[in-house]
CSV table of C-alpha atoms and ligand atoms in Angstrom, one decimal:
chain,number,residue,atom,x,y,z
A,1,MET,CA,0.1,0.0,0.2
A,2,THR,CA,1.2,3.2,-0.9
A,3,SER,CA,1.3,6.1,1.4
A,4,LYS,CA,-1.3,9.3,0.6
A,5,LYS,CA,0.5,12.4,-1.1
A,6,SER,CA,-0.5,15.6,1.4
A,7,VAL,CA,-1.7,18.4,-1.1
A,8,SER,CA,-1.9,22.2,-0.9
A,9,VAL,CA,-4.3,24.4,-3.2
A,10,PHE,CA,-3.7,27.9,-3.5
A,11,GLY,CA,-6.6,29.9,-4.8
A,12,VAL,CA,-8.8,26.7,-3.9
A,13,THR,CA,-12.3,28.9,-4.7
A,14,GLY,CA,-11.5,29.9,-8.3
A,15,SER,CA,-12.4,27.9,-10.9
A,16,ILE,CA,-9.0,25.9,-11.0
A,17,GLY,CA,-9.2,25.4,-7.1
A,18,ALA,CA,-12.9,23.8,-7.8
A,19,SER,CA,-11.9,21.8,-10.0
A,20,THR,CA,-8.8,20.6,-8.0
A,21,VAL,CA,-11.3,20.2,-5.5
A,22,ASP,CA,-13.3,17.8,-7.4
A,23,ILE,CA,-10.6,15.7,-7.7
A,24,LEU,CA,-9.4,15.6,-4.4
A,25,LYS,CA,-12.7,14.4,-3.1
A,26,SER,CA,-12.5,11.4,-5.7
A,27,HIS,CA,-9.1,10.7,-4.3
A,28,THR,CA,-9.1,10.2,-0.6
A,29,ASP,CA,-7.7,7.0,-1.0
A,30,LYS,CA,-4.4,9.0,-2.5
A,31,TYR,CA,-4.4,12.3,-1.4
A,32,CYS,CA,-4.7,14.0,1.7
A,33,VAL,CA,-5.0,18.2,2.0
A,34,GLU,CA,-2.6,20.5,4.1
A,35,ALA,CA,-3.4,23.8,3.2
A,36,ILE,CA,-6.0,25.8,1.2
A,37,THR,CA,-6.0,29.5,0.4
A,38,ALA,CA,-8.6,32.0,-0.8
A,39,HIS,CA,-8.5,36.0,-0.9
A,40,ARG,CA,-11.8,36.8,0.1
A,41,ASN,CA,-14.0,34.2,-0.1
A,42,VAL,CA,-14.8,33.2,3.2
A,43,ASP,CA,-17.7,31.1,2.5
A,44,ALA,CA,-16.1,28.8,-0.3
A,45,LEU,CA,-12.9,28.8,1.3
A,46,ALA,CA,-14.6,27.2,4.7
A,47,LYS,CA,-16.9,24.8,2.9
A,48,ALA,CA,-13.8,23.4,0.7
A,49,ALA,CA,-11.8,23.2,4.3
A,50,ARG,CA,-14.5,20.8,5.5
A,51,ASP,CA,-15.2,18.7,2.3
A,52,LEU,CA,-11.4,18.2,2.0
A,53,GLY,CA,-10.6,18.3,6.1
A,54,ALA,CA,-7.6,20.2,5.3
A,55,LYS,CA,-5.5,21.2,8.1
A,56,CYS,CA,-5.7,24.6,7.5
A,57,ALA,CA,-7.3,27.4,5.7
A,58,VAL,CA,-5.8,30.8,4.9
A,59,ILE,CA,-7.8,33.9,3.7
A,60,GLY,CA,-5.4,36.5,1.8
A,61,ASP,CA,-7.5,39.6,2.7
A,62,ALA,CA,-6.7,40.1,6.6
A,63,SER,CA,-9.9,41.8,7.3
A,64,ARG,CA,-11.9,38.5,6.8
A,65,TYR,CA,-10.1,36.9,9.2
A,66,GLY,CA,-12.9,37.1,11.8
A,67,ALA,CA,-15.6,35.7,9.4
A,68,LEU,CA,-12.9,32.8,9.0
A,69,CYS,CA,-12.8,32.2,12.6
A,70,ASP,CA,-16.6,32.3,12.6
A,71,ALA,CA,-17.3,30.4,9.7
A,72,LEU,CA,-14.8,27.2,10.9
A,73,ALA,CA,-15.7,27.4,14.5
A,74,GLY,CA,-15.9,23.7,15.8
A,75,SER,CA,-13.5,22.4,13.8
A,76,ASP,CA,-10.2,21.7,14.1
A,77,ILE,CA,-8.8,23.4,11.0
A,78,GLU,CA,-6.1,26.1,11.9
A,79,VAL,CA,-7.0,29.4,10.3
A,80,ALA,CA,-4.7,32.4,9.5
A,81,ALA,CA,-5.0,35.2,7.5
A,82,GLY,CA,-3.1,38.0,4.9
A,83,GLU,CA,-0.2,37.7,2.8
A,84,GLU,CA,2.4,36.7,5.1
A,85,ALA,CA,0.1,33.8,6.0
A,86,LEU,CA,0.0,32.9,2.5
A,87,ILE,CA,3.7,32.6,2.3
A,88,GLU,CA,3.9,30.3,5.5
A,89,ALA,CA,0.4,28.5,4.1
A,90,ALA,CA,3.1,27.2,1.3
A,91,GLU,CA,5.8,26.6,3.6
A,92,ARG,CA,3.8,24.1,5.5
A,93,PRO,CA,5.0,20.4,4.3
A,94,SER,CA,3.1,18.7,1.4
A,95,ASP,CA,4.3,17.2,-1.6
A,96,ILE,CA,2.4,18.7,-3.8
A,97,VAL,CA,1.3,22.3,-4.4
A,98,ILE,CA,-1.2,23.5,-6.8
A,99,ALA,CA,-0.8,27.1,-7.5
A,100,ALA,CA,-3.9,28.6,-8.8
A,101,ILE,CA,-4.0,32.2,-7.4
A,102,VAL,CA,-5.1,34.6,-10.4
A,103,GLY,CA,-2.5,37.1,-11.7
A,104,ALA,CA,1.3,38.1,-9.9
A,105,ALA,CA,-0.2,37.8,-6.3
A,106,GLY,CA,0.5,34.2,-6.7
A,107,LEU,CA,4.4,34.9,-7.2
A,108,LYS,CA,5.6,34.8,-3.6
A,109,PRO,CA,3.7,31.9,-2.2
A,110,THR,CA,5.0,30.2,-5.1
A,111,LEU,CA,8.2,30.7,-4.7
A,112,ALA,CA,7.9,29.9,-1.0
A,113,ALA,CA,6.6,26.5,-2.2
A,114,ILE,CA,9.4,25.7,-5.0
A,115,ARG,CA,12.0,26.7,-2.2
A,116,ARG,CA,10.7,23.4,-0.3
A,117,GLY,CA,11.8,21.3,-3.1
A,118,VAL,CA,8.3,19.7,-3.7
A,119,ARG,CA,5.9,19.4,-6.9
A,120,VAL,CA,4.5,22.6,-8.0
A,121,GLY,CA,1.4,21.8,-10.1
A,122,LEU,CA,1.5,25.5,-12.3
A,123,ALA,CA,-1.8,27.0,-13.1
A,124,ASN,CA,-1.0,30.5,-12.3
A,125,LYS,CA,1.0,31.5,-15.8
A,126,GLU,CA,1.4,35.1,-14.7
A,127,THR,CA,3.8,34.2,-12.0
A,128,LEU,CA,6.4,32.7,-14.6
A,129,VAL,CA,5.4,35.8,-17.0
A,130,CYS,CA,6.7,38.0,-14.5
A,131,ALA,CA,9.7,36.2,-13.0
A,132,GLY,CA,10.7,34.1,-16.0
A,133,ALA,CA,13.9,32.7,-15.9
A,134,LEU,CA,14.5,33.7,-12.0
A,135,MET,CA,11.8,32.3,-11.1
A,136,THR,CA,12.9,28.6,-12.8
A,137,ALA,CA,16.3,29.2,-11.7
A,138,GLU,CA,14.8,28.8,-8.4
A,139,VAL,CA,13.1,25.8,-9.3
A,140,VAL,CA,16.7,24.3,-10.2
A,141,LYS,CA,18.5,25.5,-7.2
A,142,HIS,CA,15.9,23.7,-4.6
A,143,GLY,CA,15.6,20.6,-6.8
A,144,ALA,CA,11.5,21.4,-7.4
A,145,THR,CA,9.3,20.1,-10.0
A,146,LEU,CA,7.2,22.3,-12.3
A,147,ILE,CA,4.6,20.5,-13.6
A,148,PRO,CA,2.2,23.0,-16.1
A,149,VAL,CA,-1.8,22.9,-15.2
A,150,ASP,CA,-2.3,24.7,-18.3
A,151,SER,CA,-3.9,22.4,-20.7
A,152,GLU,CA,-2.0,23.8,-23.3
A,153,HIS,CA,1.4,23.2,-21.9
A,154,SER,CA,0.2,20.0,-19.8
A,155,ALA,CA,-0.3,18.5,-23.7
A,156,ILE,CA,3.1,19.6,-24.8
A,157,PHE,CA,4.6,18.0,-21.4
A,158,GLN,CA,2.9,15.0,-21.9
A,159,VAL,CA,4.3,14.6,-25.6
A,160,LEU,CA,7.6,15.9,-24.8
A,161,GLU,CA,8.6,13.9,-22.0
A,162,ASP,CA,11.7,11.3,-22.4
A,163,ARG,CA,12.0,13.5,-25.8
A,164,LYS,CA,15.5,15.1,-26.9
A,165,ASP,CA,15.4,19.0,-27.2
A,166,ASP,CA,17.6,18.4,-30.3
A,167,ARG,CA,15.1,16.3,-32.3
A,168,ILE,CA,12.1,18.8,-31.6
A,169,ASP,CA,11.2,21.3,-34.4
A,170,ARG,CA,8.3,23.5,-33.4
A,171,ILE,CA,5.8,23.4,-30.6
A,172,LEU,CA,2.6,24.0,-31.8
A,173,LEU,CA,0.2,26.4,-29.2
A,174,THR,CA,-3.2,25.7,-30.1
A,175,ALA,CA,-6.1,29.0,-29.4
A,176,SER,CA,-9.7,28.6,-29.6
A,177,GLY,CA,-9.5,32.3,-30.8
A,178,GLY,CA,-11.9,32.9,-28.1
A,179,PRO,CA,-15.7,34.6,-28.1
A,180,PHE,CA,-14.4,37.2,-30.7
A,181,ARG,CA,-12.4,35.1,-33.3
A,182,GLU,CA,-14.5,36.2,-36.1
A,183,TRP,CA,-15.6,39.4,-35.2
A,184,SER,CA,-14.3,42.9,-37.1
A,185,LEU,CA,-12.6,45.1,-35.2
A,186,ALA,CA,-15.0,47.6,-35.5
A,187,ASP,CA,-17.4,45.3,-34.1
A,188,MET,CA,-15.1,44.6,-31.3
A,189,LYS,CA,-14.7,48.4,-30.4
A,190,SER,CA,-18.1,48.1,-28.6
A,191,VAL,CA,-17.8,44.8,-27.1
A,192,THR,CA,-19.3,44.2,-23.6
A,193,ARG,CA,-18.2,42.8,-20.5
A,194,ALA,CA,-20.8,40.1,-20.6
A,195,GLN,CA,-20.0,39.1,-24.5
A,196,ALA,CA,-16.3,39.0,-23.5
A,197,LEU,CA,-16.7,37.0,-20.0
A,198,ALA,CA,-18.4,34.1,-22.6
A,199,HIS,CA,-15.8,31.8,-23.9
A,200,PRO,CA,-17.0,29.6,-26.5
A,201,ASN,CA,-15.3,26.5,-24.7
A,202,TRP,CA,-14.2,26.4,-21.4
A,203,GLU,CA,-16.0,27.9,-18.1
A,204,MET,CA,-12.7,30.0,-16.3
A,205,GLY,CA,-12.4,32.7,-13.9
A,206,ALA,CA,-13.2,36.6,-15.1
A,207,LYS,CA,-9.4,37.5,-15.7
A,208,ILE,CA,-8.6,34.8,-17.9
A,209,SER,CA,-11.7,34.7,-19.6
A,210,ILE,CA,-11.2,38.3,-20.9
A,211,ASP,CA,-7.6,37.2,-21.6
A,212,SER,CA,-8.9,34.9,-23.5
A,213,ALA,CA,-10.5,37.2,-25.6
A,214,THR,CA,-8.4,39.6,-26.4
A,215,MET,CA,-5.9,36.6,-26.8
A,216,MET,CA,-3.6,38.1,-24.2
A,217,ASN,CA,-3.5,34.8,-22.9
A,218,LYS,CA,-2.2,32.7,-25.7
A,219,GLY,CA,0.2,35.9,-25.7
A,220,LEU,CA,1.1,35.2,-21.7
A,221,GLU,CA,1.0,30.8,-22.8
A,222,LEU,CA,3.5,31.7,-25.3
A,223,ILE,CA,5.9,33.3,-23.0
A,224,GLU,CA,5.1,30.7,-20.4
A,225,ALA,CA,5.9,27.8,-22.9
A,226,TRP,CA,9.0,29.3,-23.7
A,227,HIS,CA,10.2,29.0,-20.0
A,228,LEU,CA,8.8,25.6,-19.7
A,229,PHE,CA,10.1,23.8,-22.7
A,230,PRO,CA,13.8,23.9,-24.3
A,231,VAL,CA,12.9,25.7,-27.6
A,232,PRO,CA,13.9,29.1,-29.2
A,233,GLU,CA,11.2,31.7,-29.5
A,234,GLY,CA,10.6,31.3,-33.2
A,235,ARG,CA,9.9,28.1,-33.1
A,236,ILE,CA,7.0,28.0,-30.8
A,237,GLU,CA,4.1,29.0,-33.0
A,238,ILE,CA,0.4,29.9,-32.4
A,239,VAL,CA,-2.1,28.0,-34.0
A,240,VAL,CA,-5.9,28.9,-34.2
A,241,HIS,CA,-8.5,26.0,-33.6
A,242,PRO,CA,-11.8,27.0,-32.5
A,243,GLN,CA,-12.7,23.3,-31.0
A,244,SER,CA,-10.2,23.2,-28.0
A,245,VAL,CA,-10.0,19.6,-28.6
A,246,VAL,CA,-6.4,19.4,-29.8
A,247,HIS,CA,-4.6,21.0,-26.7
A,248,SER,CA,-1.3,21.7,-28.3
A,249,MET,CA,1.3,19.5,-30.3
A,250,VAL,CA,5.4,19.0,-30.8
A,251,GLU,CA,6.6,18.7,-34.2
A,252,TYR,CA,9.9,16.4,-34.2
A,253,CYS,CA,12.7,16.4,-36.7
A,254,ASP,CA,11.3,13.4,-38.6
A,255,GLY,CA,8.3,15.5,-39.5
A,256,SER,CA,6.1,13.4,-36.5
A,257,VAL,CA,3.5,15.5,-34.9
A,258,LEU,CA,2.2,14.6,-31.6
A,259,ALA,CA,-0.9,16.0,-30.4
A,260,GLN,CA,-2.6,15.5,-26.9
A,261,LEU,CA,-6.7,15.6,-27.4
A,262,GLY,CA,-9.4,15.9,-24.8
A,263,SER,CA,-12.4,17.2,-24.3
A,264,PRO,CA,-12.5,21.1,-22.5
A,265,ASP,CA,-12.1,20.1,-19.1
A,266,MET,CA,-9.3,20.9,-16.3
A,267,ARG,CA,-10.0,18.1,-14.2
A,268,THR,CA,-7.6,16.2,-16.9
A,269,PRO,CA,-4.4,18.3,-16.6
A,270,ILE,CA,-4.6,19.0,-13.0
A,271,ALA,CA,-4.8,15.3,-12.4
A,272,TYR,CA,-1.9,15.0,-14.1
A,273,ALA,CA,0.0,17.3,-12.2
A,274,LEU,CA,-1.7,15.5,-8.9
A,275,SER,CA,-0.8,11.9,-10.3
A,276,TRP,CA,2.4,12.4,-12.7
A,277,PRO,CA,4.1,10.1,-13.6
A,278,ASP,CA,1.1,8.3,-13.0
A,279,ARG,CA,-2.3,8.8,-14.5
A,280,ILE,CA,-5.5,8.6,-12.4
A,281,LYS,CA,-9.4,8.4,-13.4
A,282,VAL,CA,-11.0,11.7,-13.9
A,283,ASP,CA,-14.8,12.0,-15.2
A,284,ALA,CA,-14.3,14.2,-17.8
A,285,PRO,CA,-16.6,14.2,-20.9
A,286,ARG,CA,-15.0,11.7,-23.4
A,287,LEU,CA,-14.4,12.8,-26.7
A,288,ASP,CA,-16.5,12.0,-29.6
A,289,PHE,CA,-14.9,11.9,-32.7
A,290,ALA,CA,-17.7,11.2,-35.2
A,291,THR,CA,-19.7,13.9,-33.5
A,292,ILE,CA,-16.9,16.3,-33.8
A,293,GLY,CA,-16.7,15.6,-37.5
A,294,GLY,CA,-14.0,17.6,-38.2
A,295,LEU,CA,-11.1,19.9,-36.7
A,296,ASN,CA,-10.0,23.3,-37.7
A,297,PHE,CA,-6.8,24.9,-37.5
A,298,GLN,CA,-5.9,28.7,-39.2
A,299,SER,CA,-3.2,31.5,-38.1
A,300,PRO,CA,-4.3,34.0,-35.9
A,301,ASP,CA,-4.5,37.5,-36.4
A,302,LEU,CA,-2.2,39.9,-35.3
A,303,GLU,CA,-4.2,43.0,-36.3
A,304,ARG,CA,-7.3,42.0,-34.8
A,305,PHE,CA,-5.6,40.4,-31.6
A,306,PRO,CA,-2.5,42.9,-31.0
A,307,ALA,CA,-1.8,41.2,-27.7
A,308,LEU,CA,-0.2,38.5,-29.5
A,309,ARG,CA,2.2,40.7,-31.0
A,310,LEU,CA,2.9,42.3,-27.7
A,311,ALA,CA,3.6,39.6,-25.9
A,312,ARG,CA,6.0,38.5,-28.6
A,313,GLN,CA,7.9,41.6,-28.6
A,314,ALA,CA,8.1,41.0,-25.0
A,315,LEU,CA,9.6,37.9,-24.9
A,316,GLN,CA,11.8,38.5,-27.7
A,317,GLU,CA,13.3,42.0,-25.7
A,318,GLY,CA,13.1,40.1,-22.2
A,319,GLY,CA,14.2,42.0,-19.1
A,320,THR,CA,11.6,43.5,-17.5
A,321,LEU,CA,9.0,43.5,-20.6
A,322,PRO,CA,7.3,40.4,-19.8
A,323,THR,CA,6.6,42.1,-16.1
A,324,ILE,CA,5.5,45.2,-17.4
A,325,LEU,CA,3.1,43.6,-20.0
A,326,ASN,CA,1.5,41.2,-17.4
A,327,GLY,CA,1.3,44.1,-15.0
A,328,ALA,CA,-0.4,46.5,-17.0
A,329,ASN,CA,-2.3,43.7,-18.9
A,330,GLU,CA,-3.8,42.5,-14.9
A,331,VAL,CA,-5.1,46.5,-14.4
A,332,ALA,CA,-6.5,47.4,-17.8
A,333,VAL,CA,-8.5,44.2,-17.9
A,334,GLU,CA,-9.7,45.7,-14.0
A,335,ALA,CA,-10.6,48.1,-15.5
A,336,PHE,CA,-12.6,46.5,-18.4
A,337,LEU,CA,-14.1,44.5,-16.1
A,338,ASN,CA,-15.2,47.5,-14.2
A,339,ASP,CA,-16.6,49.1,-17.2
A,340,ARG,CA,-14.1,51.6,-17.3
A,341,ILE,CA,-12.6,51.3,-20.3
A,342,GLY,CA,-13.5,49.6,-23.6
A,343,PHE,CA,-12.3,46.1,-24.8
A,344,LEU,CA,-9.8,47.2,-27.4
A,345,ASP,CA,-8.4,49.4,-25.0
A,346,ILE,CA,-7.0,46.7,-22.8
A,347,ALA,CA,-4.4,46.1,-25.5
A,348,ASN,CA,-3.8,50.0,-26.3
A,349,THR,CA,-3.0,50.1,-22.2
A,350,VAL,CA,-0.5,47.6,-22.5
A,351,GLU,CA,1.3,48.9,-25.7
A,352,LYS,CA,1.3,52.4,-24.0
A,353,MET,CA,2.9,50.9,-20.6
A,354,MET,CA,5.5,48.7,-22.5
A,355,THR,CA,6.4,52.1,-24.8
A,356,LYS,CA,6.2,54.5,-21.7
A,357,ILE,CA,8.2,52.2,-19.0
A,358,GLY,CA,10.7,50.6,-21.3
A,359,SER,CA,12.8,47.4,-20.0
A,360,SER,CA,15.7,46.9,-18.3
A,361,ALA,CA,17.8,43.5,-17.4
A,362,LEU,CA,16.3,41.4,-15.1
A,363,THR,CA,18.6,40.6,-12.4
A,364,SER,CA,16.6,40.1,-8.9
A,365,LEU,CA,13.3,39.2,-7.7
A,366,GLU,CA,13.0,42.2,-5.7
A,367,GLN,CA,13.4,44.2,-8.8
A,368,VAL,CA,10.2,41.8,-10.1
A,369,PHE,CA,7.9,43.0,-7.6
A,370,GLU,CA,9.4,46.8,-7.7
A,371,THR,CA,8.5,46.3,-11.6
A,372,ASP,CA,5.0,45.3,-10.8
A,373,ALA,CA,4.3,48.2,-8.5
A,374,LEU,CA,5.5,50.7,-10.7
A,375,VAL,CA,3.5,49.1,-13.8
A,376,ARG,CA,0.5,49.2,-11.5
A,377,ARG,CA,0.3,52.8,-10.4
A,378,GLU,CA,1.6,53.8,-13.7
A,379,THR,CA,-1.0,52.2,-15.4
A,380,ALA,CA,-3.8,53.2,-12.7
A,381,ASN,CA,-2.3,56.8,-13.4
A,382,TYR,CA,-2.9,56.8,-16.9
A,383,LEU,CA,-6.2,55.2,-16.9
A,384,ALA,CA,-7.7,57.8,-14.2
A,385,SER,CA,-6.1,60.7,-17.0
A,386,VAL,CA,-7.9,59.4,-20.2
B,401,NDP,P1,-10.5,32.5,-10.5
B,401,NDP,O1,-10.4,34.0,-10.6
B,401,NDP,O2,-11.5,31.6,-10.7
B,401,NDP,O3,-10.0,32.0,-8.7
B,401,NDP,C1,-8.6,33.1,-8.5
B,401,NDP,C2,-8.2,32.5,-7.0
B,401,NDP,O4,-7.2,33.0,-6.5
B,401,NDP,C3,-9.4,32.7,-6.4
B,401,NDP,O5,-9.5,31.7,-5.1
B,401,NDP,C4,-9.2,33.9,-5.6
B,401,NDP,O6,-9.4,33.8,-4.2
B,401,NDP,C5,-8.1,34.0,-5.6
B,401,NDP,N1,-7.0,35.0,-5.4
B,401,NDP,C6,-7.6,36.1,-6.2
B,401,NDP,N2,-6.7,37.2,-5.5
B,401,NDP,C7,-5.8,37.1,-4.9
B,401,NDP,C8,-4.8,37.4,-3.7
B,401,NDP,N3,-4.6,38.7,-4.5
B,401,NDP,N4,-4.2,36.8,-3.1
B,401,NDP,C9,-4.4,35.6,-2.7
B,401,NDP,N5,-5.4,34.8,-3.6
B,401,NDP,C10,-6.1,35.6,-4.6
B,401,NDP,O7,-9.0,32.3,-11.4
B,401,NDP,P2,-8.8,30.8,-12.1
B,401,NDP,O8,-8.8,29.7,-11.3
B,401,NDP,O9,-9.9,31.1,-14.0
B,401,NDP,O10,-7.2,31.1,-12.8
B,401,NDP,C11,-6.4,30.8,-11.8
B,401,NDP,C12,-5.1,31.1,-12.4
B,401,NDP,O11,-5.0,29.7,-13.5
B,401,NDP,C13,-4.7,31.9,-13.1
B,401,NDP,O12,-3.4,32.4,-13.5
B,401,NDP,C14,-5.4,31.5,-14.8
B,401,NDP,O13,-4.4,32.3,-15.4
B,401,NDP,C15,-4.9,30.1,-14.8
B,401,NDP,N6,-5.6,29.2,-15.3
B,401,NDP,C16,-6.7,28.8,-15.5
B,401,NDP,C17,-7.7,28.2,-16.0
B,401,NDP,C18,-9.1,27.7,-15.9
B,401,NDP,O14,-9.3,27.1,-16.6
B,401,NDP,N7,-9.6,29.0,-15.3
B,401,NDP,C19,-6.8,27.4,-17.3
B,401,NDP,C20,-5.4,27.5,-17.4
B,401,NDP,C21,-4.7,28.6,-16.5
B,401,NDP,P3,-11.1,34.2,-4.0
B,401,NDP,O15,-12.4,33.1,-4.9
B,401,NDP,O16,-11.3,34.7,-2.8
B,401,NDP,O17,-11.3,35.7,-4.9
């Protein structure tokens, strides 16, 4: 009999968090739960803590500490609150950490988990975009294992294992194209919040749904892929694939293309990050190829989706430019969600900030945090002035 692996889940109340809870609840023979965290959603955090039998529940917003204590009264679940408590939760002993906080806010806890040298299932792509090579250097230094949770990167990871780097010709990162794949630029000017949140294939949190609509999500994934896989930037291509059945592909030097396919259900890549190198049963809908009928592929349109161009530029120029791209995007997406700017203003704002702030060499994690804070201030000031 093998012993259970202990798991901590950061961002347990979100879309990835809920899918992770679902898997953990169906495999209680294999996993037990150490710490779980949320930002403000006390009720969902307390429910997940009781359902999972977690040892500890942490709420990032310190003002919700009392509410969390009340919600977990009578249980023996430890309670903590605040940013430092999130880091301490990542330092608690667990075999696996699922990093599913949204945005750069996840960086400090994720780094704390990496520094324990454990397995980190990374959904929180913004951390890798922001901190890039500094984060992967920490992974190597502390002997941690980074397993991608993003469906595209999980697909690549699954077909890349045991393959030698010099045999890879291309990575083909698939993109659904989002809800506005066929819209004209003129029509995209008046996109509403509700339209942008309605992704055709995936049910996700608000921020990644907007990123998918602007295709900034694919831009962030391009940068993420470059940090995770040993392929030069020019050999990572984005292919629009509206059905979201092929989750990504790797082309080898002999012309073979290996792909991973599945229904658009995040439980599959999350389960793989938990069970790797083994596999566990997931109740995801199975593909019915006769019903699907055909799979389509097309090139992305960089004019209608400038975020793709900006992300590639950030990757090519490097330094702090990806940190700037990410921070400006987070602030602009928030402004769009609050009906303060239009849909096309999101990428315009990111481009303005990339030009205004300009990049410098990235040498320390401290600089990542400083740059992120600076970009957020500058972007907020800019948006307040327009
Ligand atoms: P959600 O918005 O659904 O959930 C975000 C989670 O992070 C919630 O638990 C939220 O807590 C918590 N959180 C938000 N802000 C903070 C903060 N400042 N400090 C601490 N915790 C915080 O996001 P998703 O689950 O959709 O996405 C999470 C990450 O996974 C993102 O990086 C996304 O890009 C990535 N991802 C998501 C996919 C998906 O299908 N959803 C697919 C692939 C990647 P609370 O609920 O209390 O606000």
